[in-house]
């Protein structure tokens, strides 16, 4: 029996992780339009704010931290639907589920790839949009740091919703509905980091909490995603 | 082993249906009596509050509804977990039935809270930590109901919504703590929940009666919903067909 097991020992975990990551990044690079969509959404949504509230710096500056965070949250949310969709449609998701690799690491690799092509660009774009919303310059670093942790956490938590709704034909709106309540803690602490930085208050506590959220999500979310993917694939 | 027999029997929809048939009238009678007793006692006989006058009396609806709204989530999540772990189909039926009841109670507690808030705080809505948490709880309930309704396959709908309920269970303490912290940070100075650290026994006893009445009422409604859902799901089995024929024969 041990021999039989040894014969089908899976490839090293790390190699499988890297292979999944490389595949997903390659797919993203081949379809650059998909990568640009959340960024364009973020830009357009932020443009609506001065158009609706007025262009005065005194009006925009106090609202900027919260608005930048809410819009980043929505940009991430809208990108989630595609996370498992194409893999589900072409059957590679089933291949992933029946492969001898630990599903935890494959899922983690997919979420990491998703974050690298959505969360990270959104984070890097945010200071530019902050400038457009007259965010005081003290807030730039805080905005980047909080979004760096926050988007990672949102990708992980959102992946659970994406996995639960992937088999549904019109899952997009439902996905937002079930994921948004789970984003509330991230939003509260993330927006507060920027707010505090602008006011010159310490931000270490809030960043630490965001870091704790990411740690917890890395540990637990891929397990829930794996379970949800199995349910979704069985549903068809 | 015989100690576990009830647990295995509980897994049978038919057994559950016939077992609870005798409970329904009793539960209905007891909850009806307690609801009338608590309402009349609370609204007519309990003394008025020295600060809020008569407007405080809405706690006799508000507090029990909020209690059961929270407990209802855990009833739902535990039923979902039992269904996932032991593959028990009855557990999923209970879970599905618990969601709309919990959502309705959450909505009731928000509405009664708003009605209470108007004379007390002078506003229908205040971003108080507890109100905000209840609103988020309503969102969680609605998400689970929407996910349950979206699937074609009943099996997938049951498992997916049970998993979402469990994800919500992990998140609820985090959400509550975050909202609490957010609220203390943005605490508006002018408004505060009238702090009544001790409540006089003449007001407390009707409240306890109402809480007990709501518990029994919750059990009754959950059983009724579950029985209806059992009939819906088992519509093709012989015992349901026989049952319907028997009912049709009655004048």
PDB file of N, CA, C and O in Angstrom, chain A residues 76-151:
ATOM      1  N   UNK A  76     -12.971  46.157  -7.331  1.00  0.00           N
ATOM      2  CA  UNK A  76     -12.578  44.778  -7.025  1.00  0.00           C
ATOM      3  C   UNK A  76     -13.768  43.841  -7.164  1.00  0.00           C
ATOM      4  O   UNK A  76     -13.663  42.756  -7.736  1.00  0.00           O
ATOM      5  N   UNK A  77     -14.906  44.302  -6.635  1.00  0.00           N
ATOM      6  CA  UNK A  77     -16.114  43.476  -6.639  1.00  0.00           C
ATOM      7  C   UNK A  77     -16.512  43.089  -8.061  1.00  0.00           C
ATOM      8  O   UNK A  77     -16.849  41.939  -8.340  1.00  0.00           O
ATOM      9  N   UNK A  78     -16.420  44.076  -8.984  1.00  0.00           N
ATOM     10  CA  UNK A  78     -16.859  43.815 -10.354  1.00  0.00           C
ATOM     11  C   UNK A  78     -15.908  42.889 -11.088  1.00  0.00           C
ATOM     12  O   UNK A  78     -16.296  42.233 -12.046  1.00  0.00           O
ATOM     13  N   UNK A  79     -14.658  42.830 -10.641  1.00  0.00           N
ATOM     14  CA  UNK A  79     -13.704  41.959 -11.321  1.00  0.00           C
ATOM     15  C   UNK A  79     -13.840  40.512 -10.873  1.00  0.00           C
ATOM     16  O   UNK A  79     -13.288  39.608 -11.490  1.00  0.00           O
ATOM     17  N   UNK A  80     -14.572  40.286  -9.762  1.00  0.00           N
ATOM     18  CA  UNK A  80     -14.594  38.944  -9.167  1.00  0.00           C
ATOM     19  C   UNK A  80     -15.307  37.925 -10.044  1.00  0.00           C
ATOM     20  O   UNK A  80     -14.961  36.755 -10.039  1.00  0.00           O
ATOM     21  N   UNK A  81     -16.319  38.384 -10.781  1.00  0.00           N
ATOM     22  CA  UNK A  81     -17.151  37.438 -11.515  1.00  0.00           C
ATOM     23  C   UNK A  81     -16.320  36.609 -12.494  1.00  0.00           C
ATOM     24  O   UNK A  81     -16.627  35.457 -12.758  1.00  0.00           O
ATOM     25  N   UNK A  82     -15.242  37.210 -12.999  1.00  0.00           N
ATOM     26  CA  UNK A  82     -14.429  36.492 -13.966  1.00  0.00           C
ATOM     27  C   UNK A  82     -13.416  35.536 -13.362  1.00  0.00           C
ATOM     28  O   UNK A  82     -12.734  34.815 -14.086  1.00  0.00           O
ATOM     29  N   UNK A  83     -13.329  35.545 -12.021  1.00  0.00           N
ATOM     30  CA  UNK A  83     -12.248  34.798 -11.359  1.00  0.00           C
ATOM     31  C   UNK A  83     -12.250  33.318 -11.735  1.00  0.00           C
ATOM     32  O   UNK A  83     -11.210  32.762 -12.095  1.00  0.00           O
ATOM     33  N   UNK A  84     -13.412  32.665 -11.660  1.00  0.00           N
ATOM     34  CA  UNK A  84     -13.467  31.242 -12.015  1.00  0.00           C
ATOM     35  C   UNK A  84     -14.304  30.992 -13.263  1.00  0.00           C
ATOM     36  O   UNK A  84     -14.463  29.854 -13.674  1.00  0.00           O
ATOM     37  N   UNK A  85     -14.901  32.051 -13.828  1.00  0.00           N
ATOM     38  CA  UNK A  85     -15.902  31.883 -14.890  1.00  0.00           C
ATOM     39  C   UNK A  85     -15.345  31.129 -16.089  1.00  0.00           C
ATOM     40  O   UNK A  85     -15.912  30.117 -16.519  1.00  0.00           O
ATOM     41  N   UNK A  86     -14.220  31.613 -16.654  1.00  0.00           N
ATOM     42  CA  UNK A  86     -13.734  30.986 -17.901  1.00  0.00           C
ATOM     43  C   UNK A  86     -13.251  29.568 -17.618  1.00  0.00           C
ATOM     44  O   UNK A  86     -13.446  28.666 -18.438  1.00  0.00           O
ATOM     45  N   UNK A  87     -12.656  29.358 -16.455  1.00  0.00           N
ATOM     46  CA  UNK A  87     -12.217  28.005 -16.103  1.00  0.00           C
ATOM     47  C   UNK A  87     -13.404  27.071 -15.955  1.00  0.00           C
ATOM     48  O   UNK A  87     -13.331  25.892 -16.293  1.00  0.00           O
ATOM     49  N   UNK A  88     -14.503  27.613 -15.448  1.00  0.00           N
ATOM     50  CA  UNK A  88     -15.704  26.808 -15.294  1.00  0.00           C
ATOM     51  C   UNK A  88     -16.288  26.460 -16.661  1.00  0.00           C
ATOM     52  O   UNK A  88     -16.664  25.316 -16.918  1.00  0.00           O
ATOM     53  N   UNK A  89     -16.309  27.463 -17.549  1.00  0.00           N
ATOM     54  CA  UNK A  89     -16.911  27.250 -18.867  1.00  0.00           C
ATOM     55  C   UNK A  89     -16.129  26.246 -19.698  1.00  0.00           C
ATOM     56  O   UNK A  89     -16.727  25.431 -20.398  1.00  0.00           O
ATOM     57  N   UNK A  90     -14.786  26.304 -19.661  1.00  0.00           N
ATOM     58  CA  UNK A  90     -14.026  25.419 -20.536  1.00  0.00           C
ATOM     59  C   UNK A  90     -13.605  24.118 -19.849  1.00  0.00           C
ATOM     60  O   UNK A  90     -12.886  23.311 -20.421  1.00  0.00           O
ATOM     61  N   UNK A  91     -14.052  23.915 -18.604  1.00  0.00           N
ATOM     62  CA  UNK A  91     -13.815  22.622 -17.963  1.00  0.00           C
ATOM     63  C   UNK A  91     -12.496  22.504 -17.230  1.00  0.00           C
ATOM     64  O   UNK A  91     -12.245  21.475 -16.589  1.00  0.00           O
ATOM     65  N   UNK A  92     -11.638  23.532 -17.302  1.00  0.00           N
ATOM     66  CA  UNK A  92     -10.359  23.380 -16.602  1.00  0.00           C
ATOM     67  C   UNK A  92     -10.539  23.424 -15.087  1.00  0.00           C
ATOM     68  O   UNK A  92      -9.674  22.967 -14.347  1.00  0.00           O
ATOM     69  N   UNK A  93     -11.682  23.975 -14.648  1.00  0.00           N
ATOM     70  CA  UNK A  93     -11.946  23.957 -13.211  1.00  0.00           C
ATOM     71  C   UNK A  93     -12.122  22.529 -12.714  1.00  0.00           C
ATOM     72  O   UNK A  93     -11.628  22.157 -11.642  1.00  0.00           O
ATOM     73  N   UNK A  94     -12.811  21.707 -13.507  1.00  0.00           N
ATOM     74  CA  UNK A  94     -12.979  20.304 -13.120  1.00  0.00           C
ATOM     75  C   UNK A  94     -11.643  19.587 -13.079  1.00  0.00           C
ATOM     76  O   UNK A  94     -11.390  18.769 -12.190  1.00  0.00           O
ATOM     77  N   UNK A  95     -10.785  19.919 -14.049  1.00  0.00           N
ATOM     78  CA  UNK A  95      -9.437  19.329 -14.045  1.00  0.00           C
ATOM     79  C   UNK A  95      -8.708  19.689 -12.756  1.00  0.00           C
ATOM     80  O   UNK A  95      -8.022  18.865 -12.153  1.00  0.00           O
ATOM     81  N   UNK A  96      -8.888  20.944 -12.349  1.00  0.00           N
ATOM     82  CA  UNK A  96      -8.227  21.405 -11.123  1.00  0.00           C
ATOM     83  C   UNK A  96      -8.741  20.619  -9.914  1.00  0.00           C
ATOM     84  O   UNK A  96      -7.973  20.240  -9.025  1.00  0.00           O
ATOM     85  N   UNK A  97     -10.061  20.347  -9.922  1.00  0.00           N
ATOM     86  CA  UNK A  97     -10.654  19.673  -8.766  1.00  0.00           C
ATOM     87  C   UNK A  97     -10.232  18.202  -8.680  1.00  0.00           C
ATOM     88  O   UNK A  97     -10.093  17.661  -7.583  1.00  0.00           O
ATOM     89  N   UNK A  98     -10.044  17.562  -9.838  1.00  0.00           N
ATOM     90  CA  UNK A  98      -9.691  16.136  -9.772  1.00  0.00           C
ATOM     91  C   UNK A  98      -8.185  15.919  -9.780  1.00  0.00           C
ATOM     92  O   UNK A  98      -7.732  14.788  -9.651  1.00  0.00           O
ATOM     93  N   UNK A  99      -7.406  16.978  -9.915  1.00  0.00           N
ATOM     94  CA  UNK A  99      -5.951  16.804  -9.904  1.00  0.00           C
ATOM     95  C   UNK A  99      -5.505  16.414  -8.501  1.00  0.00           C
ATOM     96  O   UNK A  99      -6.178  16.714  -7.514  1.00  0.00           O
ATOM     97  N   UNK A 100      -4.362  15.689  -8.408  1.00  0.00           N
ATOM     98  CA  UNK A 100      -3.931  15.218  -7.087  1.00  0.00           C
ATOM     99  C   UNK A 100      -3.325  16.317  -6.212  1.00  0.00           C
ATOM    100  O   UNK A 100      -2.974  16.060  -5.069  1.00  0.00           O
ATOM    101  N   UNK A 101      -3.235  17.533  -6.733  1.00  0.00           N
ATOM    102  CA  UNK A 101      -2.666  18.623  -5.928  1.00  0.00           C
ATOM    103  C   UNK A 101      -3.639  19.037  -4.823  1.00  0.00           C
ATOM    104  O   UNK A 101      -4.842  18.851  -4.961  1.00  0.00           O
ATOM    105  N   UNK A 102      -3.076  19.615  -3.798  1.00  0.00           N
ATOM    106  CA  UNK A 102      -3.934  20.173  -2.755  1.00  0.00           C
ATOM    107  C   UNK A 102      -4.691  21.366  -3.339  1.00  0.00           C
ATOM    108  O   UNK A 102      -4.076  22.292  -3.878  1.00  0.00           O
ATOM    109  N   UNK A 103      -6.001  21.307  -3.234  1.00  0.00           N
ATOM    110  CA  UNK A 103      -6.818  22.362  -3.820  1.00  0.00           C
ATOM    111  C   UNK A 103      -6.547  23.715  -3.156  1.00  0.00           C
ATOM    112  O   UNK A 103      -6.628  24.761  -3.796  1.00  0.00           O
ATOM    113  N   UNK A 104      -6.187  23.656  -1.879  1.00  0.00           N
ATOM    114  CA  UNK A 104      -5.904  24.889  -1.136  1.00  0.00           C
ATOM    115  C   UNK A 104      -4.892  25.751  -1.879  1.00  0.00           C
ATOM    116  O   UNK A 104      -5.079  26.950  -2.061  1.00  0.00           O
ATOM    117  N   UNK A 105      -3.789  25.103  -2.350  1.00  0.00           N
ATOM    118  CA  UNK A 105      -2.715  25.882  -2.960  1.00  0.00           C
ATOM    119  C   UNK A 105      -3.083  26.327  -4.376  1.00  0.00           C
ATOM    120  O   UNK A 105      -2.708  27.431  -4.793  1.00  0.00           O
ATOM    121  N   UNK A 106      -3.821  25.490  -5.103  1.00  0.00           N
ATOM    122  CA  UNK A 106      -4.250  25.914  -6.435  1.00  0.00           C
ATOM    123  C   UNK A 106      -5.154  27.140  -6.330  1.00  0.00           C
ATOM    124  O   UNK A 106      -5.015  28.097  -7.092  1.00  0.00           O
ATOM    125  N   UNK A 107      -6.080  27.086  -5.346  1.00  0.00           N
ATOM    126  CA  UNK A 107      -6.993  28.212  -5.158  1.00  0.00           C
ATOM    127  C   UNK A 107      -6.211  29.456  -4.760  1.00  0.00           C
ATOM    128  O   UNK A 107      -6.431  30.549  -5.288  1.00  0.00           O
ATOM    129  N   UNK A 108      -5.252  29.275  -3.847  1.00  0.00           N
ATOM    130  CA  UNK A 108      -4.454  30.412  -3.399  1.00  0.00           C
ATOM    131  C   UNK A 108      -3.710  31.027  -4.585  1.00  0.00           C
ATOM    132  O   UNK A 108      -3.631  32.263  -4.698  1.00  0.00           O
ATOM    133  N   UNK A 109      -3.187  30.174  -5.467  1.00  0.00           N
ATOM    134  CA  UNK A 109      -2.463  30.681  -6.638  1.00  0.00           C
ATOM    135  C   UNK A 109      -3.399  31.473  -7.544  1.00  0.00           C
ATOM    136  O   UNK A 109      -3.035  32.541  -8.046  1.00  0.00           O
ATOM    137  N   UNK A 110      -4.614  30.966  -7.727  1.00  0.00           N
ATOM    138  CA  UNK A 110      -5.563  31.668  -8.592  1.00  0.00           C
ATOM    139  C   UNK A 110      -5.948  33.022  -8.003  1.00  0.00           C
ATOM    140  O   UNK A 110      -6.043  34.013  -8.723  1.00  0.00           O
ATOM    141  N   UNK A 111      -6.146  33.029  -6.670  1.00  0.00           N
ATOM    142  CA  UNK A 111      -6.517  34.298  -6.031  1.00  0.00           C
ATOM    143  C   UNK A 111      -5.351  35.276  -6.092  1.00  0.00           C
ATOM    144  O   UNK A 111      -5.539  36.476  -6.339  1.00  0.00           O
ATOM    145  N   UNK A 112      -4.149  34.766  -5.905  1.00  0.00           N
ATOM    146  CA  UNK A 112      -2.971  35.636  -5.980  1.00  0.00           C
ATOM    147  C   UNK A 112      -2.857  36.245  -7.376  1.00  0.00           C
ATOM    148  O   UNK A 112      -2.603  37.453  -7.521  1.00  0.00           O
ATOM    149  N   UNK A 113      -3.072  35.414  -8.404  1.00  0.00           N
ATOM    150  CA  UNK A 113      -3.011  35.923  -9.779  1.00  0.00           C
ATOM    151  C   UNK A 113      -4.075  36.995  -9.988  1.00  0.00           C
ATOM    152  O   UNK A 113      -3.804  38.049 -10.583  1.00  0.00           O
ATOM    153  N   UNK A 114      -5.274  36.741  -9.449  1.00  0.00           N
ATOM    154  CA  UNK A 114      -6.355  37.725  -9.580  1.00  0.00           C
ATOM    155  C   UNK A 114      -5.969  39.040  -8.910  1.00  0.00           C
ATOM    156  O   UNK A 114      -6.183  40.130  -9.449  1.00  0.00           O
ATOM    157  N   UNK A 115      -5.344  38.920  -7.741  1.00  0.00           N
ATOM    158  CA  UNK A 115      -4.957  40.140  -7.024  1.00  0.00           C
ATOM    159  C   UNK A 115      -3.872  40.888  -7.788  1.00  0.00           C
ATOM    160  O   UNK A 115      -3.890  42.116  -7.883  1.00  0.00           O
ATOM    161  N   UNK A 116      -2.929  40.151  -8.382  1.00  0.00           N
ATOM    162  CA  UNK A 116      -1.830  40.793  -9.095  1.00  0.00           C
ATOM    163  C   UNK A 116      -2.329  41.570 -10.312  1.00  0.00           C
ATOM    164  O   UNK A 116      -1.743  42.596 -10.662  1.00  0.00           O
ATOM    165  N   UNK A 117      -3.434  41.087 -10.933  1.00  0.00           N
ATOM    166  CA  UNK A 117      -3.900  41.803 -12.120  1.00  0.00           C
ATOM    167  C   UNK A 117      -5.053  42.754 -11.840  1.00  0.00           C
ATOM    168  O   UNK A 117      -5.409  43.531 -12.707  1.00  0.00           O
ATOM    169  N   UNK A 118      -5.639  42.724 -10.640  1.00  0.00           N
ATOM    170  CA  UNK A 118      -6.678  43.722 -10.334  1.00  0.00           C
ATOM    171  C   UNK A 118      -6.344  44.555  -9.104  1.00  0.00           C
ATOM    172  O   UNK A 118      -6.220  45.765  -9.188  1.00  0.00           O
ATOM    173  N   UNK A 119      -6.177  43.906  -7.963  1.00  0.00           N
ATOM    174  CA  UNK A 119      -5.959  44.634  -6.717  1.00  0.00           C
ATOM    175  C   UNK A 119      -4.712  45.502  -6.753  1.00  0.00           C
ATOM    176  O   UNK A 119      -4.745  46.675  -6.356  1.00  0.00           O
ATOM    177  N   UNK A 120      -3.642  44.938  -7.249  1.00  0.00           N
ATOM    178  CA  UNK A 120      -2.382  45.683  -7.280  1.00  0.00           C
ATOM    179  C   UNK A 120      -2.451  46.899  -8.203  1.00  0.00           C
ATOM    180  O   UNK A 120      -2.094  48.006  -7.783  1.00  0.00           O
ATOM    181  N   UNK A 121      -2.950  46.752  -9.456  1.00  0.00           N
ATOM    182  CA  UNK A 121      -3.082  47.945 -10.302  1.00  0.00           C
ATOM    183  C   UNK A 121      -4.010  48.995  -9.688  1.00  0.00           C
ATOM    184  O   UNK A 121      -3.716  50.198  -9.763  1.00  0.00           O
ATOM    185  N   UNK A 122      -5.109  48.546  -9.077  1.00  0.00           N
ATOM    186  CA  UNK A 122      -6.022  49.500  -8.440  1.00  0.00           C
ATOM    187  C   UNK A 122      -5.289  50.268  -7.346  1.00  0.00           C
ATOM    188  O   UNK A 122      -5.406  51.491  -7.221  1.00  0.00           O
ATOM    189  N   UNK A 123      -4.478  49.551  -6.573  1.00  0.00           N
ATOM    190  CA  UNK A 123      -3.698  50.192  -5.512  1.00  0.00           C
ATOM    191  C   UNK A 123      -2.751  51.238  -6.093  1.00  0.00           C
ATOM    192  O   UNK A 123      -2.604  52.333  -5.548  1.00  0.00           O
ATOM    193  N   UNK A 124      -2.108  50.896  -7.199  1.00  0.00           N
ATOM    194  CA  UNK A 124      -1.126  51.811  -7.775  1.00  0.00           C
ATOM    195  C   UNK A 124      -1.792  53.012  -8.443  1.00  0.00           C
ATOM    196  O   UNK A 124      -1.222  54.097  -8.489  1.00  0.00           O
ATOM    197  N   UNK A 125      -3.016  52.808  -8.945  1.00  0.00           N
ATOM    198  CA  UNK A 125      -3.727  53.914  -9.596  1.00  0.00           C
ATOM    199  C   UNK A 125      -4.305  54.882  -8.557  1.00  0.00           C
ATOM    200  O   UNK A 125      -4.480  56.068  -8.830  1.00  0.00           O
ATOM    201  N   UNK A 126      -4.590  54.352  -7.352  1.00  0.00           N
ATOM    202  CA  UNK A 126      -5.333  55.129  -6.351  1.00  0.00           C
ATOM    203  C   UNK A 126      -4.714  56.501  -6.039  1.00  0.00           C
ATOM    204  O   UNK A 126      -5.463  57.484  -5.970  1.00  0.00           O
ATOM    205  N   UNK A 127      -3.381  56.626  -5.855  1.00  0.00           N
ATOM    206  CA  UNK A 127      -2.855  57.960  -5.533  1.00  0.00           C
ATOM    207  C   UNK A 127      -3.121  58.988  -6.625  1.00  0.00           C
ATOM    208  O   UNK A 127      -3.379  60.159  -6.326  1.00  0.00           O
ATOM    209  N   UNK A 128      -3.094  58.547  -7.893  1.00  0.00           N
ATOM    210  CA  UNK A 128      -3.368  59.480  -8.989  1.00  0.00           C
ATOM    211  C   UNK A 128      -4.799  59.993  -8.861  1.00  0.00           C
ATOM    212  O   UNK A 128      -5.068  61.201  -8.965  1.00  0.00           O
ATOM    213  N   UNK A 129      -5.733  59.061  -8.603  1.00  0.00           N
ATOM    214  CA  UNK A 129      -7.129  59.465  -8.443  1.00  0.00           C
ATOM    215  C   UNK A 129      -7.284  60.309  -7.180  1.00  0.00           C
ATOM    216  O   UNK A 129      -8.117  61.215  -7.132  1.00  0.00           O
ATOM    217  N   UNK A 130      -6.463  59.989  -6.154  1.00  0.00           N
ATOM    218  CA  UNK A 130      -6.475  60.791  -4.932  1.00  0.00           C
ATOM    219  C   UNK A 130      -6.130  62.241  -5.238  1.00  0.00           C
ATOM    220  O   UNK A 130      -6.759  63.167  -4.709  1.00  0.00           O
ATOM    221  N   UNK A 131      -5.167  62.424  -6.105  1.00  0.00           N
ATOM    222  CA  UNK A 131      -4.775  63.767  -6.512  1.00  0.00           C
ATOM    223  C   UNK A 131      -5.951  64.481  -7.168  1.00  0.00           C
ATOM    224  O   UNK A 131      -6.209  65.648  -6.899  1.00  0.00           O
ATOM    225  N   UNK A 132      -6.680  63.738  -8.015  1.00  0.00           N
ATOM    226  CA  UNK A 132      -7.823  64.347  -8.703  1.00  0.00           C
ATOM    227  C   UNK A 132      -8.925  64.731  -7.720  1.00  0.00           C
ATOM    228  O   UNK A 132      -9.690  65.652  -7.979  1.00  0.00           O
ATOM    229  N   UNK A 133      -9.006  64.013  -6.598  1.00  0.00           N
ATOM    230  CA  UNK A 133     -10.031  64.337  -5.605  1.00  0.00           C
ATOM    231  C   UNK A 133      -9.488  65.246  -4.502  1.00  0.00           C
ATOM    232  O   UNK A 133     -10.079  65.363  -3.436  1.00  0.00           O
ATOM    233  N   UNK A 134      -8.321  65.853  -4.754  1.00  0.00           N
ATOM    234  CA  UNK A 134      -7.732  66.796  -3.802  1.00  0.00           C
ATOM    235  C   UNK A 134      -7.433  66.154  -2.463  1.00  0.00           C
ATOM    236  O   UNK A 134      -7.554  66.791  -1.416  1.00  0.00           O
ATOM    237  N   UNK A 135      -7.031  64.886  -2.480  1.00  0.00           N
ATOM    238  CA  UNK A 135      -6.630  64.232  -1.234  1.00  0.00           C
ATOM    239  C   UNK A 135      -5.330  64.882  -0.749  1.00  0.00           C
ATOM    240  O   UNK A 135      -4.395  65.013  -1.521  1.00  0.00           O
ATOM    241  N   UNK A 136      -5.284  65.319   0.515  1.00  0.00           N
ATOM    242  CA  UNK A 136      -4.033  65.919   1.015  1.00  0.00           C
ATOM    243  C   UNK A 136      -2.865  64.942   0.877  1.00  0.00           C
ATOM    244  O   UNK A 136      -3.038  63.735   1.023  1.00  0.00           O
ATOM    245  N   UNK A 137      -1.696  65.460   0.619  1.00  0.00           N
ATOM    246  CA  UNK A 137      -0.560  64.599   0.255  1.00  0.00           C
ATOM    247  C   UNK A 137      -0.155  63.650   1.375  1.00  0.00           C
ATOM    248  O   UNK A 137       0.475  62.624   1.121  1.00  0.00           O
ATOM    249  N   UNK A 138      -0.550  63.952   2.626  1.00  0.00           N
ATOM    250  CA  UNK A 138      -0.222  63.027   3.723  1.00  0.00           C
ATOM    251  C   UNK A 138      -0.923  61.674   3.540  1.00  0.00           C
ATOM    252  O   UNK A 138      -0.517  60.680   4.127  1.00  0.00           O
ATOM    253  N   UNK A 139      -1.992  61.701   2.747  1.00  0.00           N
ATOM    254  CA  UNK A 139      -2.800  60.489   2.634  1.00  0.00           C
ATOM    255  C   UNK A 139      -2.303  59.492   1.599  1.00  0.00           C
ATOM    256  O   UNK A 139      -2.775  58.359   1.566  1.00  0.00           O
ATOM    257  N   UNK A 140      -1.367  59.888   0.730  1.00  0.00           N
ATOM    258  CA  UNK A 140      -0.981  59.028  -0.396  1.00  0.00           C
ATOM    259  C   UNK A 140      -0.417  57.688   0.045  1.00  0.00           C
ATOM    260  O   UNK A 140      -0.834  56.634  -0.419  1.00  0.00           O
ATOM    261  N   UNK A 141       0.543  57.737   0.964  1.00  0.00           N
ATOM    262  CA  UNK A 141       1.172  56.481   1.393  1.00  0.00           C
ATOM    263  C   UNK A 141       0.159  55.595   2.136  1.00  0.00           C
ATOM    264  O   UNK A 141       0.118  54.390   1.926  1.00  0.00           O
ATOM    265  N   UNK A 142      -0.629  56.271   2.958  1.00  0.00           N
ATOM    266  CA  UNK A 142      -1.623  55.508   3.722  1.00  0.00           C
ATOM    267  C   UNK A 142      -2.621  54.848   2.784  1.00  0.00           C
ATOM    268  O   UNK A 142      -3.014  53.690   2.977  1.00  0.00           O
ATOM    269  N   UNK A 143      -3.017  55.587   1.724  1.00  0.00           N
ATOM    270  CA  UNK A 143      -3.958  55.037   0.746  1.00  0.00           C
ATOM    271  C   UNK A 143      -3.363  53.796   0.085  1.00  0.00           C
ATOM    272  O   UNK A 143      -4.012  52.749  -0.020  1.00  0.00           O
ATOM    273  N   UNK A 144      -2.084  53.900  -0.326  1.00  0.00           N
ATOM    274  CA  UNK A 144      -1.437  52.766  -0.990  1.00  0.00           C
ATOM    275  C   UNK A 144      -1.319  51.569  -0.048  1.00  0.00           C
ATOM    276  O   UNK A 144      -1.660  50.442  -0.416  1.00  0.00           O
ATOM    277  N   UNK A 145      -0.843  51.834   1.163  1.00  0.00           N
ATOM    278  CA  UNK A 145      -0.637  50.730   2.106  1.00  0.00           C
ATOM    279  C   UNK A 145      -1.952  50.053   2.459  1.00  0.00           C
ATOM    280  O   UNK A 145      -2.056  48.817   2.474  1.00  0.00           O
ATOM    281  N   UNK A 146      -2.979  50.870   2.737  1.00  0.00           N
ATOM    282  CA  UNK A 146      -4.255  50.271   3.158  1.00  0.00           C
ATOM    283  C   UNK A 146      -4.888  49.502   2.009  1.00  0.00           C
ATOM    284  O   UNK A 146      -5.460  48.433   2.205  1.00  0.00           O
ATOM    285  N   UNK A 147      -4.767  50.046   0.786  1.00  0.00           N
ATOM    286  CA  UNK A 147      -5.350  49.330  -0.353  1.00  0.00           C
ATOM    287  C   UNK A 147      -4.559  48.073  -0.684  1.00  0.00           C
ATOM    288  O   UNK A 147      -5.124  47.069  -1.115  1.00  0.00           O
ATOM    289  N   UNK A 148      -3.256  48.117  -0.461  1.00  0.00           N
ATOM    290  CA  UNK A 148      -2.432  46.934  -0.721  1.00  0.00           C
ATOM    291  C   UNK A 148      -2.925  45.761   0.124  1.00  0.00           C
ATOM    292  O   UNK A 148      -3.153  44.654  -0.387  1.00  0.00           O
ATOM    293  N   UNK A 149      -3.136  46.016   1.420  1.00  0.00           N
ATOM    294  CA  UNK A 149      -3.652  44.953   2.296  1.00  0.00           C
ATOM    295  C   UNK A 149      -5.129  44.692   2.021  1.00  0.00           C
ATOM    296  O   UNK A 149      -5.581  43.548   1.973  1.00  0.00           O
ATOM    297  N   UNK A 150      -5.884  45.793   1.836  1.00  0.00           N
ATOM    298  CA  UNK A 150      -7.329  45.670   1.694  1.00  0.00           C
ATOM    299  C   UNK A 150      -7.736  44.925   0.435  1.00  0.00           C
ATOM    300  O   UNK A 150      -8.609  44.059   0.477  1.00  0.00           O
ATOM    301  N   UNK A 151      -7.078  45.230  -0.720  1.00  0.00           N
ATOM    302  CA  UNK A 151      -7.469  44.540  -1.952  1.00  0.00           C
ATOM    303  C   UNK A 151      -7.099  43.064  -1.882  1.00  0.00           C
ATOM    304  O   UNK A 151      -7.829  42.217  -2.406  1.00  0.00           O
TER     305      UNK A 151
END
